[in-house]
Each structure stands twice: as C-alpha cells, then as structure tokens.
Short mmCIF file of C-alpha atoms and ligand atoms in Angstrom, two decimals:
data_model
loop_
_atom_site.label_atom_id
_atom_site.label_comp_id
_atom_site.label_asym_id
_atom_site.label_seq_id
_atom_site.Cartn_x
_atom_site.Cartn_y
_atom_site.Cartn_z
CA UNK A 1 9.13 21.98 5.09
CA UNK A 2 6.26 23.99 3.60
CA UNK A 3 3.02 22.04 3.76
CA UNK A 4 -0.06 23.16 1.84
CA UNK A 5 -3.70 22.15 2.10
CA UNK A 6 -5.66 22.12 -1.14
CA UNK A 7 -8.39 24.63 -0.32
CA UNK A 8 -10.96 24.35 -3.10
CA UNK A 9 -13.67 22.52 -1.11
CA UNK A 10 -13.93 20.25 1.90
CA UNK A 11 -12.67 20.22 5.47
CA UNK A 12 -9.65 22.45 4.91
CA UNK A 13 -9.77 24.19 8.29
CA UNK A 14 -9.64 20.92 10.21
CA UNK A 15 -6.51 19.80 8.35
CA UNK A 16 -4.90 23.19 8.97
CA UNK A 17 -5.54 22.81 12.73
CA UNK A 18 -4.19 19.24 12.77
CA UNK A 19 -1.02 20.33 10.94
CA UNK A 20 -0.50 23.26 13.29
CA UNK A 21 -0.84 20.84 16.21
CA UNK A 22 2.00 18.85 14.60
CA UNK A 23 4.25 21.91 14.60
CA UNK A 24 4.11 22.92 10.94
CA UNK A 25 2.76 26.19 9.57
CA UNK A 26 0.50 25.18 6.71
CA UNK A 27 -0.67 27.40 3.85
CA UNK A 28 -3.78 27.11 1.70
CA UNK A 29 -3.38 26.22 -1.97
CA UNK A 30 -5.88 27.56 -4.52
CA UNK A 31 -3.70 28.57 -7.43
CA UNK A 32 -0.70 27.24 -9.31
CA UNK A 33 1.69 29.78 -7.77
CA UNK A 34 0.65 28.65 -4.28
CA UNK A 35 1.16 25.02 -5.27
CA UNK A 36 4.63 25.83 -6.59
CA UNK A 37 5.53 27.30 -3.18
CA UNK A 38 4.83 24.15 -1.12
CA UNK A 39 6.93 21.00 -0.62
CA UNK A 40 4.08 18.72 0.45
CA UNK A 41 0.29 18.80 0.23
CA UNK A 42 -2.83 17.55 2.00
CA UNK A 43 -5.97 16.78 -0.02
CA UNK A 44 -8.94 17.19 2.34
CA UNK A 45 -12.13 15.23 2.68
CA UNK A 46 -15.12 16.64 0.86
CA UNK A 47 -16.50 15.75 -2.53
CA UNK A 48 -13.96 14.33 -4.93
CA UNK A 49 -15.87 15.26 -8.09
CA UNK A 50 -16.25 18.88 -6.98
CA UNK A 51 -12.61 19.17 -5.94
CA UNK A 52 -11.45 17.77 -9.31
CA UNK A 53 -13.74 20.14 -11.23
CA UNK A 54 -12.61 23.15 -9.23
CA UNK A 55 -8.99 22.12 -9.73
CA UNK A 56 -9.58 22.27 -13.50
CA UNK A 57 -11.26 25.67 -13.23
CA UNK A 58 -8.45 27.07 -11.05
CA UNK A 59 -5.79 25.75 -13.45
CA UNK A 60 -4.47 23.39 -10.79
CA UNK A 61 -5.39 20.00 -12.19
CA UNK A 62 -2.42 19.37 -14.49
CA UNK A 63 0.20 21.09 -12.29
CA UNK A 64 -0.95 19.07 -9.31
CA UNK A 65 -1.02 15.80 -11.23
CA UNK A 66 2.47 16.50 -12.45
CA UNK A 67 3.86 17.41 -8.98
CA UNK A 68 2.42 14.16 -7.60
CA UNK A 69 3.95 12.18 -10.46
CA UNK A 70 7.31 13.86 -9.76
CA UNK A 71 7.38 12.85 -6.11
CA UNK A 72 5.67 15.58 -4.08
CA UNK A 73 4.56 14.02 -0.78
CA UNK A 74 0.76 14.06 -0.53
CA UNK A 75 -1.69 12.87 2.08
CA UNK A 76 -5.34 12.45 1.06
CA UNK A 77 -8.23 11.80 3.47
CA UNK A 78 -11.47 10.33 2.12
CA UNK A 79 -12.22 12.39 -1.01
CA UNK A 80 -8.46 13.01 -0.98
CA UNK A 81 -7.87 9.26 -1.15
CA UNK A 82 -10.18 9.04 -4.17
CA UNK A 83 -8.28 11.89 -5.85
CA UNK A 84 -4.96 10.06 -5.39
CA UNK A 85 -6.25 6.72 -6.69
CA UNK A 86 -5.27 5.56 -10.16
CA UNK A 87 -8.66 3.88 -10.57
CA UNK A 88 -12.17 4.48 -9.13
CA UNK A 89 -15.21 2.21 -9.02
CA UNK A 90 -18.70 3.76 -8.79
CA UNK A 91 -17.19 6.95 -10.13
CA UNK A 92 -19.34 9.70 -11.58
CA UNK A 93 -19.30 9.77 -15.35
CA UNK A 94 -16.03 11.28 -16.58
CA UNK A 95 -14.73 11.63 -13.02
CA UNK A 96 -11.00 12.32 -13.12
CA UNK A 97 -8.36 11.89 -10.44
CA UNK A 98 -4.86 13.27 -9.98
CA UNK A 99 -3.74 9.67 -9.54
CA UNK A 100 -0.26 8.47 -8.62
CA UNK A 101 -1.32 5.88 -6.08
CA UNK A 102 -1.61 2.39 -7.57
CA UNK A 103 -4.92 1.46 -5.96
CA UNK A 104 -8.53 0.96 -7.00
CA UNK A 105 -11.05 2.58 -4.64
CA UNK A 106 -14.79 2.15 -4.49
CA UNK A 107 -16.60 5.39 -3.75
CA UNK A 108 -19.25 5.40 -1.00
CA UNK A 109 -18.30 1.78 -0.42
CA UNK A 110 -19.79 1.27 3.02
CA UNK A 111 -23.31 1.75 1.67
CA UNK A 112 -26.33 3.72 2.80
CA UNK A 113 -27.02 2.04 6.15
CA UNK A 114 -23.58 2.84 7.44
CA UNK A 115 -23.23 6.08 5.59
CA UNK A 116 -21.21 7.46 8.50
CA UNK A 117 -19.69 5.62 11.46
CA UNK A 118 -16.77 5.70 13.85
CA UNK A 119 -14.53 2.85 14.81
CA UNK A 120 -11.30 2.26 16.74
CA UNK A 121 -8.92 0.58 14.32
CA UNK A 122 -5.27 -0.36 14.09
CA UNK A 123 -2.88 1.87 12.21
CA UNK A 124 0.34 0.11 11.39
CA UNK A 125 2.89 2.77 12.35
CA UNK A 126 4.65 0.59 14.87
CA UNK A 127 2.45 1.68 17.78
CA UNK A 128 -0.05 -0.80 19.10
CA UNK A 129 -2.57 1.89 20.06
CA UNK A 130 -5.84 1.97 18.20
CA UNK A 131 -6.86 5.07 16.34
CA UNK A 132 -10.33 6.63 16.30
CA UNK A 133 -11.45 6.60 12.67
CA UNK A 134 -14.40 8.67 11.43
CA UNK A 135 -15.91 7.42 8.17
CA UNK A 136 -18.28 9.70 6.21
CA UNK A 137 -19.58 8.27 2.92
CA UNK A 138 -16.14 6.76 2.76
CA UNK A 139 -14.43 4.80 0.03
CA UNK A 140 -12.55 1.58 0.64
CA UNK A 141 -9.69 0.12 -1.32
CA UNK A 142 -10.45 -2.89 -3.51
CA UNK A 143 -7.07 -3.40 -5.14
CA UNK A 144 -3.58 -2.46 -4.07
CA UNK A 145 -0.59 -2.43 -6.39
CA UNK A 146 2.53 -4.35 -5.45
CA UNK A 147 4.32 -1.35 -3.93
CA UNK A 148 1.38 -0.31 -1.79
CA UNK A 149 1.47 -1.00 1.93
CA UNK A 150 -1.82 -1.46 3.80
CA UNK A 151 -1.72 0.34 7.18
CA UNK A 152 -5.34 -0.13 8.36
CA UNK A 153 -8.32 -2.29 7.51
CA UNK A 154 -12.00 -2.46 8.36
CA UNK A 155 -12.96 -6.12 8.13
CA UNK A 156 -10.88 -7.14 5.14
CA UNK A 157 -10.99 -3.80 3.35
CA UNK A 158 -7.89 -1.61 3.32
CA UNK A 159 -8.75 1.90 4.60
CA UNK A 160 -5.25 3.36 5.03
CA UNK A 161 -2.51 2.83 2.47
CA UNK A 162 0.90 4.17 1.69
CA UNK A 163 3.14 3.98 -1.32
CA UNK A 164 6.41 5.88 -1.17
CA UNK A 165 5.58 9.60 -1.01
CA UNK A 166 1.80 9.08 -0.98
CA UNK A 167 -0.47 8.36 1.99
CA UNK A 168 -4.25 7.97 1.92
CA UNK A 169 -6.96 7.16 4.44
CA UNK A 170 -10.67 6.47 3.86
CA UNK A 171 -11.34 8.08 7.20
CA UNK A 172 -10.92 11.60 8.63
CA UNK A 173 -8.25 11.93 11.35
CA UNK A 174 -8.61 15.71 10.98
CA UNK A 175 -12.00 15.43 12.70
CA UNK A 176 -10.50 13.97 15.86
CA UNK A 177 -8.01 15.25 18.41
CA UNK A 178 -5.60 12.42 17.57
CA UNK A 179 -2.94 13.76 15.19
CA UNK A 180 -1.02 10.53 14.73
CA UNK A 181 -1.77 10.25 11.02
CA UNK A 182 -0.74 13.83 10.25
CA UNK A 183 2.42 13.31 12.29
CA UNK A 184 3.09 10.05 10.44
CA UNK A 185 2.65 11.90 7.14
CA UNK A 186 5.11 14.62 8.10
CA UNK A 187 7.74 12.47 9.82
CA UNK A 188 7.56 9.14 8.02
CA UNK A 189 6.30 10.03 4.54
CA UNK A 190 7.09 13.64 3.63
CA UNK A 191 10.46 14.19 5.37
CA UNK A 192 12.13 11.04 4.01
CA UNK A 193 10.69 11.64 0.53
CA UNK A 194 11.96 15.22 0.45
CA UNK A 195 15.39 14.18 1.71
CA UNK A 196 15.64 11.69 -1.13
CA UNK A 197 14.88 14.39 -3.71
CA UNK A 198 17.60 16.76 -2.38
N1 LIG B 1 -18.11 10.30 -0.97
C1 LIG B 1 -17.24 11.42 -1.16
C2 LIG B 1 -16.63 11.43 -2.55
O1 LIG B 1 -16.84 10.60 -3.34
C3 LIG B 1 -16.13 11.42 -0.12
C4 LIG B 1 -16.70 11.73 1.24
C5 LIG B 1 -15.76 12.40 2.18
O2 LIG B 1 -14.70 12.94 1.83
N2 LIG B 1 -16.16 12.42 3.41
O3 LIG B 1 -15.89 12.32 -2.84
#
C-alpha cells in the first residue's frame, strides 16, 4: 500500500515518522501526479484554511476531493479532521473543506484558556489502554451522521471518529511515541477499504 502525506503545510514530518514506525514507506504529496500515485493519504495538523488555499493553488483541491469521494482511505488529524468534515462551525469566511465525512466540527472548540492540553483518553479500537492525546487549538465534533462511529470523547464531545474509509482525530497522535492510531488507520481502515475496491 502506498501511503502519502499531504505536504502543503503542517506537521508533515511527524506523520512521516509515525508511518515509518508502522512499517510503511510514506511519500509526500504536493501535486496531482503525486496524489495519483498513492492509495491512501494522511492530512496533517496545521492550519486548515492555509492547507485548503494551498491545495487550490497547487491544483490539488478538486482531485483530492474527488479521490476522497471515490473511496480513498484518508486519516486527518486536527486541521486534517476539519478538512474532512462536511460542515464547519466557526469557519473563516468562505472556508472550504474536501469533505466526505458526515460530521459537523467546531474549529478551536476548546477555547482560549485550554488552547492546548494533553489528556489520556480511551480510543475504541478494542484495546482498553488509554491513549495520550495532544490537543492544539483543536476542533471537536458537534454532530455525527448516522454512519459515523465515535472512537474517543473528551467529556461528551467526540474527538475521534470513523466512517468507512475515513478516520479523523481532533488530537495529534503524530506528536507522541504511541503509533496506535496510525496503525489502526493502516490495518483497520485503509487495508479493508482498499481490499473492497479491488
Ligand atoms: N485550529 C486549527 C485550524 O483551524 C487546527 C489546529 C491544529 O491542527 N493543531 O485549522
């Protein structure tokens, strides 16, 4: 499986390292030809408005939106979650997303006082072990569509969700040494989705 990391802005290097630790050899994606060469993609944390604007400039916005709509497995962390969401609250004017994931997210939802924080939370992958979650000006999910599974919450707010070939977390597992979420994406989301397509 060829896994790409969208490398327009954000914490690309950290996702590359996490994927390598999971045994895949990731490539960076900055142009349409590079997107066409990957089977699955990671959208990093960063700034969702900047990433969307750069995607337009690099001619990637429509091709990426279309690949997602046609079943390409994608994992988005933080800004990546926002970019996968069908609907955003507290969006910048005219902010666009690639969409595909039937959720509504609120940007910067945790507010100024808790701009950034870390917490040990459950991640519903069958293991009972908590996961260290790093939140940086993170969104939370305010609405999930009927086919969306909630995998983690903070208080009542969903912060990790999955729907078919799409996985998104409000937090940044790429900033920790725990690669469970990347492994989950590869083994439980991307592999089964790609097998279905073949
Ligand atoms: N608040 C950022 C945004 O709206 C996301 C922050 C992050 O990815 N750490 O894009």
